[in-house]
Amino acid sequence: MAEVESISHSGICVHDLKEAEEFYCNVLGARVHSRVNFKTQDALRGRSIHTTLTLDDYVFAVMLTEDWMEVPDAGQLRGANRTRHSFCVPKARFPKVLEMLEAVEVPFEGPVMHPEHGPFGESVYFRDPTGNFLEVLWRRDEDVVYSTVQPLGHGGGG
Amino acid sequence: MALDGAFSHLTIEVSDLDKSEAFYLDVIGLDLLGRDMVAENRPTSLLALNTRQRVLLVEVPEVPPYPASGGSIHHAWLLTMEQFAKARDRLEALGYETGIDPRQSFRAVGEFNMDIHDPDGNRFQIQAFGEEGTEILASGAGTVACGKFGEFAPGSVTRFAEGRFFLVRNRDGFLALSAWCTHKNGITAWQKESWHYYCPFHGAKFDGNGVYKGDMGCQPLRLNPVSIADDGTVLVDTGRFFARDGYSPSQAVPARPGAAFQCGGLHPLAVSFEKHVGKAPG
C-alpha cells in the first residue's frame, strides 16, 4: 500500500480562462465547480482568476497566468513541458473519442500502443488552447476495482 | 459529445530518474509499479497511489524552467490523517521543514497541509482533512451585545468578528448567521457587491439569508439565537447553534423590545470549541 490515497487536486496554468473553461468542459466533459476571486478587487471587476473544474471524481483548477507563459511550438502534440495530465476512457469508447477529437478539430498524435506488461493500453496526445499537453487513453486495468477517490468538494482554496 | 473520462495519471518530467524515483517513493510515499512500462522514448518510472491514479516520471535532458507566471501552480496529495502524521514524522526525519504552509491563512479548520518541492522544483501540497472540518465551533464570546436595534438598518449585514457571526436585518427582522462555513469550517465573508457570503477556502456561496447556492450540497449557514432586550439591545448567543434546511421568516426575530428567537422545528447542535487553524495533527 502506498502512503498516499490520491491526488487531492491539481492545477493547470492557462492564458485565457474562458477559453480554457470552454475547452475542458466541452471537449473533456468537465464541469465548472466554482470560480474563485481571491481578492475583493477581482470580484468588483467581475474577474475570476481561478476556475475549479471537476471531471468525474477529479478536481483540478485552471489558473490564469499573470503574464505570458512559454510553451513549446504548437506543432508539437506530444510532450509534457514539466507535466501532462492524462485521462482514461473505457477501451470500448476509445474509437469514439478519436472521432470526437476529429469532429471538434483538436489535432492529436496517435494512437500509440503501450507495452503489454504495463497498465496502459493506447494513448493519443493533444494540447489545450494554451498549449498544455494532455493525453487520453484506455487502460488494461480498467476492470480492476481500486479504492475510491474520496470526494473533497474542493473549490480551489489551494 | 465530450470525452467524459476520468483522471488516469500525472506525468512529471524529471532530470534524474533515480533521484526523483527515490524522492517519490521514500519521501512522498508512493509505490513503485515498475520502470519502462509505458511507450515513451525516454526512461520512465510508473508509480502508484492507493486509487487507480498513477504518476509517471519521465527523464528528460532538461526540465523546462518553472514558469515565472505560474508561481501558484501546484499539485496536491491527499492523505488520511494517519498517513499525514506518518508523513510529517518521515519528512522531519529526512530533514524537511514541515511547519511551512505559505497559505495557512487560507486553510479551513481541520484542513492540514505541508508544502514540499521535488528535486526539480515542482511544488506539491500534502493534504489531510480531519474531523474538525465538520465540528460545530463556538467562538467562546458568549452572549454578544450588538447595539440597539434601531442602529441596524433594514437590509444591513454587520460582521461581529469576535463572535464569528453576521447580524442580518432583513424584512422579517434579525438573524444571526454563524460565519463558519457548513462545508468544511472555513470562515465566510460577506461580499456586499455580490450580495452573498463567500467562503474563500473551497468557494462555497450563501445568499443574504445564509442559504447555500451551488452544487456541493451544503446546509445553510447555522443560526445563533437572537433576542432583543427590553431596552432594545440586540443580543446574540454565540454558544448555541441551530441547523436549518432553508430560510423561513419565522427564523427572524422581529425588531421590537422583548422579541426572541423561536427555535421551533430547528435542530440544536452539539458544540465544540475552536481549534487552531492549520495546526498539524499530533
CSV table of C-alpha atoms in Angstrom, one decimal:
chain,number,residue,atom,x,y,z
A,1,MET,CA,0.0,0.0,0.0
A,2,ALA,CA,1.2,3.5,-0.8
A,3,GLU,CA,1.2,6.2,1.9
A,4,VAL,CA,-0.9,8.4,-0.3
A,5,GLU,CA,-4.5,7.9,-1.2
A,6,SER,CA,-5.0,10.0,-4.3
A,7,ILE,CA,-4.2,13.3,-5.9
A,8,SER,CA,-6.3,15.8,-4.0
A,9,HIS,CA,-6.3,18.4,-6.7
A,10,SER,CA,-4.1,19.7,-9.4
A,11,GLY,CA,-3.5,22.9,-11.3
A,12,ILE,CA,-3.1,23.9,-14.9
A,13,CYS,CA,-1.9,27.4,-15.9
A,14,VAL,CA,-3.8,29.0,-18.8
A,15,HIS,CA,-3.6,32.2,-20.8
A,16,ASP,CA,-7.4,32.7,-21.3
A,17,LEU,CA,-9.7,31.5,-18.5
A,18,LYS,CA,-12.9,31.5,-20.6
A,19,GLU,CA,-11.3,29.7,-23.5
A,20,ALA,CA,-9.9,27.1,-21.1
A,21,GLU,CA,-13.3,26.6,-19.3
A,22,GLU,CA,-14.9,26.0,-22.7
A,23,PHE,CA,-12.3,23.6,-23.8
A,24,TYR,CA,-12.2,21.5,-20.6
A,25,CYS,CA,-16.0,21.4,-20.3
A,26,ASN,CA,-16.9,20.9,-24.0
A,27,VAL,CA,-14.1,18.7,-25.1
A,28,LEU,CA,-13.2,16.8,-21.9
A,29,GLY,CA,-16.6,16.9,-20.3
A,30,ALA,CA,-15.6,18.7,-17.1
A,31,ARG,CA,-18.0,20.8,-15.1
A,32,VAL,CA,-17.4,24.2,-13.6
A,33,HIS,CA,-17.4,23.8,-9.8
A,34,SER,CA,-16.6,27.3,-8.8
A,35,ARG,CA,-14.8,30.4,-9.8
A,36,VAL,CA,-12.6,31.9,-7.2
A,37,ASN,CA,-11.8,35.5,-6.6
A,38,PHE,CA,-9.1,35.7,-4.1
A,39,LYS,CA,-9.3,39.4,-3.8
A,40,THR,CA,-12.3,41.7,-3.5
A,41,GLN,CA,-10.9,43.8,-6.3
A,42,ASP,CA,-11.2,40.8,-8.6
A,43,ALA,CA,-14.8,40.4,-7.7
A,44,LEU,CA,-15.6,44.0,-8.2
A,45,ARG,CA,-14.1,43.9,-11.6
A,46,GLY,CA,-16.0,40.7,-12.4
A,47,ARG,CA,-12.7,39.0,-12.9
A,48,SER,CA,-12.1,35.4,-11.8
A,49,ILE,CA,-8.5,34.2,-11.8
A,50,HIS,CA,-9.1,30.6,-11.0
A,51,THR,CA,-11.8,28.2,-12.1
A,52,THR,CA,-12.2,24.9,-10.3
A,53,LEU,CA,-13.4,22.1,-12.5
A,54,THR,CA,-14.5,18.6,-11.8
A,55,LEU,CA,-14.2,15.6,-14.1
A,56,ASP,CA,-15.8,12.5,-12.7
A,57,ASP,CA,-14.0,12.2,-9.3
A,58,TYR,CA,-11.1,14.5,-10.2
A,59,VAL,CA,-10.8,18.1,-9.0
A,60,PHE,CA,-8.5,20.4,-10.9
A,61,ALA,CA,-8.1,24.2,-11.4
A,62,VAL,CA,-7.4,26.2,-14.5
A,63,MET,CA,-5.5,29.3,-13.3
A,64,LEU,CA,-4.9,32.5,-15.1
A,65,THR,CA,-1.2,33.3,-15.5
A,66,GLU,CA,-0.1,36.8,-14.7
A,67,ASP,CA,1.9,37.0,-17.9
A,68,TRP,CA,2.7,35.0,-21.0
A,69,MET,CA,3.9,31.5,-20.3
A,70,GLU,CA,6.4,30.0,-22.7
A,71,VAL,CA,5.1,26.8,-24.3
A,72,PRO,CA,6.6,24.6,-27.0
A,73,ASP,CA,5.8,25.1,-30.6
A,74,ALA,CA,2.1,24.4,-31.5
A,75,GLY,CA,3.2,21.7,-34.0
A,76,GLN,CA,4.3,19.5,-31.1
A,77,LEU,CA,1.4,17.5,-29.9
A,78,ARG,CA,3.1,15.1,-27.6
A,79,GLY,CA,5.2,16.2,-24.7
A,80,ALA,CA,4.9,17.4,-21.1
A,81,ASN,CA,6.6,20.8,-20.6
A,82,ARG,CA,7.1,19.7,-17.0
A,83,THR,CA,3.7,18.0,-16.5
A,84,ARG,CA,1.0,16.3,-18.5
A,85,HIS,CA,-2.5,15.4,-17.4
A,86,SER,CA,-3.9,12.1,-18.7
A,87,PHE,CA,-7.5,10.9,-18.7
A,88,CYS,CA,-8.8,7.4,-19.3
A,89,VAL,CA,-11.9,6.2,-21.0
A,90,PRO,CA,-13.1,2.6,-21.3
A,91,LYS,CA,-11.5,0.7,-24.2
A,92,ALA,CA,-14.8,0.3,-25.9
A,93,ARG,CA,-15.3,4.1,-26.1
A,94,PHE,CA,-11.7,4.9,-27.3
A,95,PRO,CA,-12.5,4.9,-31.0
A,96,LYS,CA,-15.4,7.3,-30.3
A,97,VAL,CA,-13.1,9.7,-28.5
A,98,LEU,CA,-10.8,9.8,-31.5
A,99,GLU,CA,-13.9,10.6,-33.7
A,100,MET,CA,-14.9,13.3,-31.3
A,101,LEU,CA,-11.5,14.9,-31.3
A,102,GLU,CA,-11.6,15.0,-35.1
A,103,ALA,CA,-15.1,16.4,-35.1
A,104,VAL,CA,-14.1,19.3,-32.8
A,105,GLU,CA,-10.9,19.8,-34.8
A,106,VAL,CA,-8.5,19.1,-31.9
A,107,PRO,CA,-5.3,17.8,-33.6
A,108,PHE,CA,-3.9,14.8,-31.9
A,109,GLU,CA,-0.9,12.4,-32.2
A,110,GLY,CA,-1.5,8.6,-32.0
A,111,PRO,CA,-2.9,6.2,-31.1
A,112,VAL,CA,0.3,4.9,-29.6
A,113,MET,CA,0.2,1.3,-28.2
A,114,HIS,CA,1.9,0.8,-24.8
A,115,PRO,CA,3.8,-2.3,-23.8
A,116,GLU,CA,1.6,-5.2,-22.8
A,117,HIS,CA,3.3,-5.6,-19.4
A,118,GLY,CA,2.1,-2.2,-18.3
A,119,PRO,CA,-1.3,-1.0,-17.2
A,120,PHE,CA,-1.9,1.4,-20.1
A,121,GLY,CA,-3.4,0.4,-23.4
A,122,GLU,CA,-3.4,3.0,-26.1
A,123,SER,CA,-2.9,6.8,-25.9
A,124,VAL,CA,-3.5,9.8,-28.0
A,125,TYR,CA,-1.8,13.1,-27.3
A,126,PHE,CA,-3.1,16.6,-27.8
A,127,ARG,CA,-3.0,20.1,-26.3
A,128,ASP,CA,-5.3,22.6,-24.7
A,129,PRO,CA,-5.8,26.1,-26.2
A,130,THR,CA,-2.9,27.5,-24.1
A,131,GLY,CA,-0.6,24.7,-25.2
A,132,ASN,CA,-0.7,22.4,-22.1
A,133,PHE,CA,-0.1,18.8,-23.0
A,134,LEU,CA,-2.9,16.3,-22.5
A,135,GLU,CA,-3.4,12.6,-23.1
A,136,VAL,CA,-6.4,10.3,-23.3
A,137,LEU,CA,-6.0,6.6,-23.1
A,138,TRP,CA,-7.7,3.3,-22.3
A,139,ARG,CA,-6.2,1.2,-19.6
A,140,ARG,CA,-5.6,-2.6,-19.4
A,141,ASP,CA,-6.6,-2.5,-15.7
A,142,GLU,CA,-10.0,-0.9,-16.4
A,143,ASP,CA,-11.8,-3.8,-14.8
A,144,VAL,CA,-9.7,-3.8,-11.6
A,145,VAL,CA,-11.5,-2.4,-8.6
A,146,TYR,CA,-9.3,0.2,-6.8
A,147,SER,CA,-10.0,2.3,-3.7
A,148,THR,CA,-12.5,5.1,-4.4
A,149,VAL,CA,-11.1,8.6,-4.7
A,150,GLN,CA,-12.5,10.5,-1.8
A,151,PRO,CA,-14.7,13.5,-2.8
A,152,LEU,CA,-13.4,16.8,-1.5
A,153,GLY,CA,-15.9,19.2,-2.8
A,154,HIS,CA,-12.8,21.3,-3.2
A,155,GLY,CA,-13.3,24.7,-4.6
A,156,GLY,CA,-9.7,25.8,-5.1
A,157,GLY,CA,-8.6,27.0,-1.7
A,158,GLY,CA,-5.3,25.6,-2.8
B,1,MET,CA,-20.3,14.7,-27.0
B,2,ALA,CA,-17.4,15.1,-24.8
B,3,LEU,CA,-14.6,12.8,-23.7
B,4,ASP,CA,-16.2,12.2,-20.3
B,5,GLY,CA,-13.3,10.2,-19.0
B,6,ALA,CA,-11.7,10.0,-15.6
B,7,PHE,CA,-8.3,11.1,-14.4
B,8,SER,CA,-5.7,8.4,-15.1
B,9,HIS,CA,-2.2,9.8,-14.3
B,10,LEU,CA,0.0,12.7,-14.0
B,11,THR,CA,3.2,12.8,-16.0
B,12,ILE,CA,6.1,14.6,-14.4
B,13,GLU,CA,9.4,15.4,-16.2
B,14,VAL,CA,12.5,14.8,-14.1
B,15,SER,CA,16.1,15.4,-14.8
B,16,ASP,CA,17.4,12.4,-12.8
B,17,LEU,CA,15.1,9.4,-12.7
B,18,ASP,CA,16.9,7.6,-9.9
B,19,LYS,CA,16.9,10.6,-7.7
B,20,SER,CA,13.3,11.5,-8.4
B,21,GLU,CA,12.1,8.0,-8.1
B,22,ALA,CA,13.7,7.8,-4.6
B,23,PHE,CA,12.0,11.1,-3.7
B,24,TYR,CA,8.6,10.0,-4.7
B,25,LEU,CA,8.9,6.6,-3.0
B,26,ASP,CA,10.8,7.4,0.2
B,27,VAL,CA,9.6,11.0,0.9
B,28,ILE,CA,6.1,11.2,-0.6
B,29,GLY,CA,5.3,7.5,-0.1
B,30,LEU,CA,4.1,6.3,-3.5
B,31,ASP,CA,4.5,2.7,-4.6
B,32,LEU,CA,6.7,1.6,-7.5
B,33,LEU,CA,4.9,-0.3,-10.2
B,34,GLY,CA,8.0,-0.6,-12.5
B,35,ARG,CA,10.3,1.0,-15.0
B,36,ASP,CA,9.7,1.5,-18.7
B,37,MET,CA,6.1,0.2,-18.7
B,38,VAL,CA,4.9,3.0,-20.9
B,39,ALA,CA,5.5,3.8,-24.6
B,40,GLU,CA,8.0,6.7,-24.1
B,41,ASN,CA,11.3,7.0,-25.9
B,42,ARG,CA,12.9,8.1,-22.6
B,43,PRO,CA,13.4,6.2,-19.3
B,44,THR,CA,10.3,6.2,-17.2
B,45,SER,CA,9.1,5.0,-13.8
B,46,LEU,CA,5.5,4.3,-13.1
B,47,LEU,CA,4.3,4.9,-9.5
B,48,ALA,CA,1.0,4.0,-7.8
B,49,LEU,CA,-1.3,5.7,-5.3
B,50,ASN,CA,-4.0,3.8,-3.5
B,51,THR,CA,-6.6,4.6,-6.0
B,52,ARG,CA,-6.4,4.0,-9.8
B,53,GLN,CA,-4.4,7.2,-10.1
B,54,ARG,CA,-0.8,6.9,-11.3
B,55,VAL,CA,2.3,9.1,-11.5
B,56,LEU,CA,4.6,8.7,-14.5
B,57,LEU,CA,8.1,10.1,-14.1
B,58,VAL,CA,9.9,10.7,-17.4
B,59,GLU,CA,13.6,11.5,-17.5
B,60,VAL,CA,14.4,14.4,-19.9
B,61,PRO,CA,17.7,16.0,-20.7
B,62,GLU,CA,16.5,19.3,-19.3
B,63,VAL,CA,13.3,20.1,-17.3
B,64,PRO,CA,11.9,23.4,-18.5
B,65,PRO,CA,12.2,26.2,-16.0
B,66,TYR,CA,9.3,26.8,-13.7
B,67,PRO,CA,7.2,29.5,-15.3
B,68,ALA,CA,7.6,32.8,-13.6
B,69,SER,CA,3.9,33.5,-14.1
B,70,GLY,CA,2.9,30.1,-12.7
B,71,GLY,CA,4.2,30.5,-9.2
B,72,SER,CA,1.0,29.3,-7.7
B,73,ILE,CA,0.7,26.2,-9.8
B,74,HIS,CA,0.9,23.0,-7.7
B,75,HIS,CA,-0.5,19.5,-7.3
B,76,ALA,CA,-1.7,18.1,-4.0
B,77,TRP,CA,-1.6,14.6,-2.5
B,78,LEU,CA,-4.5,13.5,-0.3
B,79,LEU,CA,-3.6,11.5,2.8
B,80,THR,CA,-5.6,10.1,5.6
B,81,MET,CA,-4.9,11.8,9.0
B,82,GLU,CA,-2.9,8.7,10.0
B,83,GLN,CA,-0.8,8.9,6.8
B,84,PHE,CA,-0.4,12.6,7.3
B,85,ALA,CA,1.1,12.1,10.8
B,86,LYS,CA,3.4,9.5,9.5
B,87,ALA,CA,4.4,11.7,6.6
B,88,ARG,CA,5.3,14.5,8.9
B,89,ASP,CA,7.5,12.2,11.0
B,90,ARG,CA,9.1,10.8,7.9
B,91,LEU,CA,9.8,14.3,6.4
B,92,GLU,CA,11.2,15.6,9.7
B,93,ALA,CA,13.5,12.5,10.0
B,94,LEU,CA,14.7,13.2,6.4
B,95,GLY,CA,15.4,16.8,7.3
B,96,TYR,CA,12.5,18.6,5.6
B,97,GLU,CA,10.8,21.6,7.2
B,98,THR,CA,7.2,20.6,7.8
B,99,GLY,CA,5.8,23.7,9.5
B,100,ILE,CA,5.8,25.8,6.4
B,101,ASP,CA,2.5,26.5,4.9
B,102,PRO,CA,2.6,29.6,2.7
B,103,ARG,CA,-1.2,29.7,2.6
B,104,GLN,CA,-2.1,28.9,6.2
B,105,SER,CA,-4.5,31.8,6.3
B,106,PHE,CA,-6.5,30.1,3.6
B,107,ARG,CA,-6.9,26.9,5.5
B,108,ALA,CA,-10.3,25.8,6.9
B,109,VAL,CA,-10.3,24.3,10.4
B,110,GLY,CA,-9.4,20.7,10.2
B,111,GLU,CA,-7.5,21.1,6.9
B,112,PHE,CA,-3.9,20.2,7.3
B,113,ASN,CA,-1.1,20.9,4.9
B,114,MET,CA,2.6,20.7,4.3
B,115,ASP,CA,4.3,22.1,1.2
B,116,ILE,CA,7.2,20.3,-0.4
B,117,HIS,CA,9.2,20.6,-3.6
B,118,ASP,CA,10.5,17.7,-5.6
B,119,PRO,CA,14.2,17.6,-6.8
B,120,ASP,CA,13.2,19.6,-9.9
B,121,GLY,CA,11.3,22.3,-8.1
B,122,ASN,CA,7.7,21.0,-8.7
B,123,ARG,CA,5.6,22.2,-5.8
B,124,PHE,CA,3.3,19.8,-4.0
B,125,GLN,CA,0.9,20.0,-1.2
B,126,ILE,CA,0.5,17.1,1.2
B,127,GLN,CA,-3.1,17.4,2.5
B,128,ALA,CA,-5.3,15.7,5.0
B,129,PHE,CA,-8.7,16.6,6.4
B,130,GLY,CA,-9.6,15.9,10.0
B,131,GLU,CA,-12.9,15.6,11.8
B,132,GLU,CA,-12.6,19.2,13.0
B,133,GLY,CA,-13.7,20.2,9.5
B,134,THR,CA,-17.3,19.3,10.3
B,135,GLU,CA,-17.5,20.1,14.0
B,136,ILE,CA,-19.7,22.9,15.4
B,137,LEU,CA,-17.3,25.6,16.6
B,138,ALA,CA,-18.2,28.0,19.3
B,139,SER,CA,-16.2,31.2,19.5
B,140,GLY,CA,-16.2,31.5,23.2
B,141,ALA,CA,-17.5,35.0,23.0
B,142,GLY,CA,-20.7,34.1,25.0
B,143,THR,CA,-23.7,36.4,24.6
B,144,VAL,CA,-22.7,39.4,22.5
B,145,ALA,CA,-24.5,42.8,22.9
B,146,CYS,CA,-24.6,44.1,19.4
B,147,GLY,CA,-26.2,47.5,20.0
B,148,LYS,CA,-29.7,49.0,19.9
B,149,PHE,CA,-31.9,47.5,17.2
B,150,GLY,CA,-32.5,50.9,15.6
B,151,GLU,CA,-28.8,51.2,14.8
B,152,PHE,CA,-29.2,48.4,12.2
B,153,ALA,CA,-30.9,49.5,9.0
B,154,PRO,CA,-33.2,47.0,7.2
B,155,GLY,CA,-31.0,45.3,4.6
B,156,SER,CA,-27.8,45.7,6.7
B,157,VAL,CA,-25.3,42.9,7.3
B,158,THR,CA,-22.9,43.6,10.2
B,159,ARG,CA,-20.0,41.3,11.0
B,160,PHE,CA,-19.0,40.6,14.6
B,161,ALA,CA,-15.5,39.1,14.2
B,162,GLU,CA,-15.0,38.0,17.8
B,163,GLY,CA,-18.3,36.2,18.0
B,164,ARG,CA,-17.9,34.7,14.5
B,165,PHE,CA,-21.3,35.8,13.3
B,166,PHE,CA,-23.1,38.2,11.0
B,167,LEU,CA,-26.1,40.1,12.3
B,168,VAL,CA,-28.6,40.5,9.5
B,169,ARG,CA,-31.6,42.7,9.5
B,170,ASN,CA,-33.9,41.7,6.7
B,171,ARG,CA,-37.6,42.4,6.0
B,172,ASP,CA,-38.6,40.0,8.7
B,173,GLY,CA,-36.3,41.1,11.5
B,174,PHE,CA,-32.9,40.0,12.8
B,175,LEU,CA,-30.9,36.8,12.1
B,176,ALA,CA,-27.5,35.9,13.5
B,177,LEU,CA,-25.7,33.8,10.9
B,178,SER,CA,-22.8,31.8,12.2
B,179,ALA,CA,-19.8,32.7,10.0
B,180,TRP,CA,-18.4,29.1,10.0
B,181,CYS,CA,-19.0,27.6,6.6
B,182,THR,CA,-21.1,24.5,6.7
B,183,HIS,CA,-18.9,22.8,4.2
B,184,LYS,CA,-15.5,22.4,5.9
B,185,ASN,CA,-15.5,25.1,8.6
B,186,GLY,CA,-13.9,27.9,6.7
B,187,ILE,CA,-14.8,31.4,7.8
B,188,THR,CA,-17.1,33.1,5.4
B,189,ALA,CA,-17.0,36.7,4.3
B,190,TRP,CA,-19.9,39.0,3.3
B,191,GLN,CA,-19.3,40.2,-0.2
B,192,LYS,CA,-21.8,43.0,-0.4
B,193,GLU,CA,-21.0,43.7,-4.1
B,194,SER,CA,-22.4,40.3,-4.9
B,195,TRP,CA,-25.0,40.0,-2.1
B,196,HIS,CA,-23.6,36.8,-0.8
B,197,TYR,CA,-21.5,35.2,1.8
B,198,TYR,CA,-18.4,33.6,0.4
B,199,CYS,CA,-16.0,31.0,1.8
B,200,PRO,CA,-12.5,31.5,0.4
B,201,PHE,CA,-11.4,28.1,1.4
B,202,HIS,CA,-13.4,26.0,-1.0
B,203,GLY,CA,-15.6,28.5,-2.8
B,204,ALA,CA,-19.0,28.0,-1.2
B,205,LYS,CA,-21.5,30.8,-1.5
B,206,PHE,CA,-24.6,31.6,0.5
B,207,ASP,CA,-27.3,34.1,-0.2
B,208,GLY,CA,-28.2,37.0,2.1
B,209,ASN,CA,-30.2,34.8,4.4
B,210,GLY,CA,-27.4,32.3,4.6
B,211,VAL,CA,-28.9,29.7,2.2
B,212,TYR,CA,-26.3,27.8,0.1
B,213,LYS,CA,-26.1,28.5,-3.6
B,214,GLY,CA,-24.3,25.8,-5.5
B,215,ASP,CA,-23.9,22.1,-6.0
B,216,MET,CA,-21.7,21.0,-3.1
B,217,GLY,CA,-24.9,20.1,-1.1
B,218,CYS,CA,-24.1,22.4,1.8
B,219,GLN,CA,-26.6,23.2,4.5
B,220,PRO,CA,-27.5,26.9,5.1
B,221,LEU,CA,-25.3,28.9,7.5
B,222,ARG,CA,-26.3,28.0,11.0
B,223,LEU,CA,-28.2,30.3,13.3
B,224,ASN,CA,-27.1,31.7,16.6
B,225,PRO,CA,-30.2,32.7,18.7
B,226,VAL,CA,-31.0,36.4,18.7
B,227,SER,CA,-33.1,38.2,21.4
B,228,ILE,CA,-33.9,41.8,21.9
B,229,ALA,CA,-33.7,43.2,25.5
B,230,ASP,CA,-36.3,45.5,26.9
B,231,ASP,CA,-34.0,48.4,26.3
B,232,GLY,CA,-33.8,47.5,22.7
B,233,THR,CA,-30.3,45.9,22.8
B,234,VAL,CA,-29.8,43.1,20.3
B,235,LEU,CA,-28.2,40.1,22.0
B,236,VAL,CA,-26.7,37.1,20.2
B,237,ASP,CA,-25.9,33.9,22.0
B,238,THR,CA,-22.8,32.6,20.3
B,239,GLY,CA,-22.7,29.4,22.4
B,240,ARG,CA,-25.8,27.8,20.7
B,241,PHE,CA,-26.3,26.8,17.1
B,242,PHE,CA,-29.3,25.7,15.2
B,243,ALA,CA,-29.3,23.9,11.8
B,244,ARG,CA,-32.0,24.5,9.2
B,245,ASP,CA,-32.9,23.3,5.8
B,246,GLY,CA,-33.6,26.7,4.3
B,247,TYR,CA,-34.9,30.1,5.2
B,248,SER,CA,-38.3,31.0,6.6
B,249,PRO,CA,-39.5,34.3,8.1
B,250,SER,CA,-40.1,32.6,11.4
B,251,GLN,CA,-36.3,32.3,11.9
B,252,ALA,CA,-36.0,36.1,12.1
B,253,VAL,CA,-36.6,37.9,15.4
B,254,PRO,CA,-38.9,40.9,15.0
B,255,ALA,CA,-37.3,44.3,15.6
B,256,ARG,CA,-39.1,45.2,18.9
B,257,PRO,CA,-38.1,45.0,22.6
B,258,GLY,CA,-38.7,41.6,24.2
B,259,ALA,CA,-38.7,39.7,20.9
B,260,ALA,CA,-36.7,36.4,21.0
B,261,PHE,CA,-35.6,33.6,18.7
B,262,GLN,CA,-38.2,30.8,18.3
B,263,CYS,CA,-36.4,27.6,17.7
B,264,GLY,CA,-39.4,25.5,16.9
B,265,GLY,CA,-38.7,23.0,14.2
B,266,LEU,CA,-35.0,23.8,14.1
B,267,HIS,CA,-32.3,21.4,15.3
B,268,PRO,CA,-29.9,22.4,18.2
B,269,LEU,CA,-26.4,21.3,17.6
B,270,ALA,CA,-23.7,19.9,19.9
B,271,VAL,CA,-20.8,22.3,20.1
B,272,SER,CA,-17.0,22.1,20.1
B,273,PHE,CA,-14.7,25.0,20.8
B,274,GLU,CA,-12.5,26.5,18.1
B,275,LYS,CA,-9.2,24.8,17.5
B,276,HIS,CA,-6.1,26.3,16.0
B,277,VAL,CA,-6.4,26.7,12.2
B,278,GLY,CA,-3.7,24.8,10.3
B,279,LYS,CA,-2.1,23.1,13.3
B,280,ALA,CA,-0.7,19.8,12.3
B,281,PRO,CA,-2.3,16.8,14.0
B,282,GLY,CA,-0.4,15.2,16.8
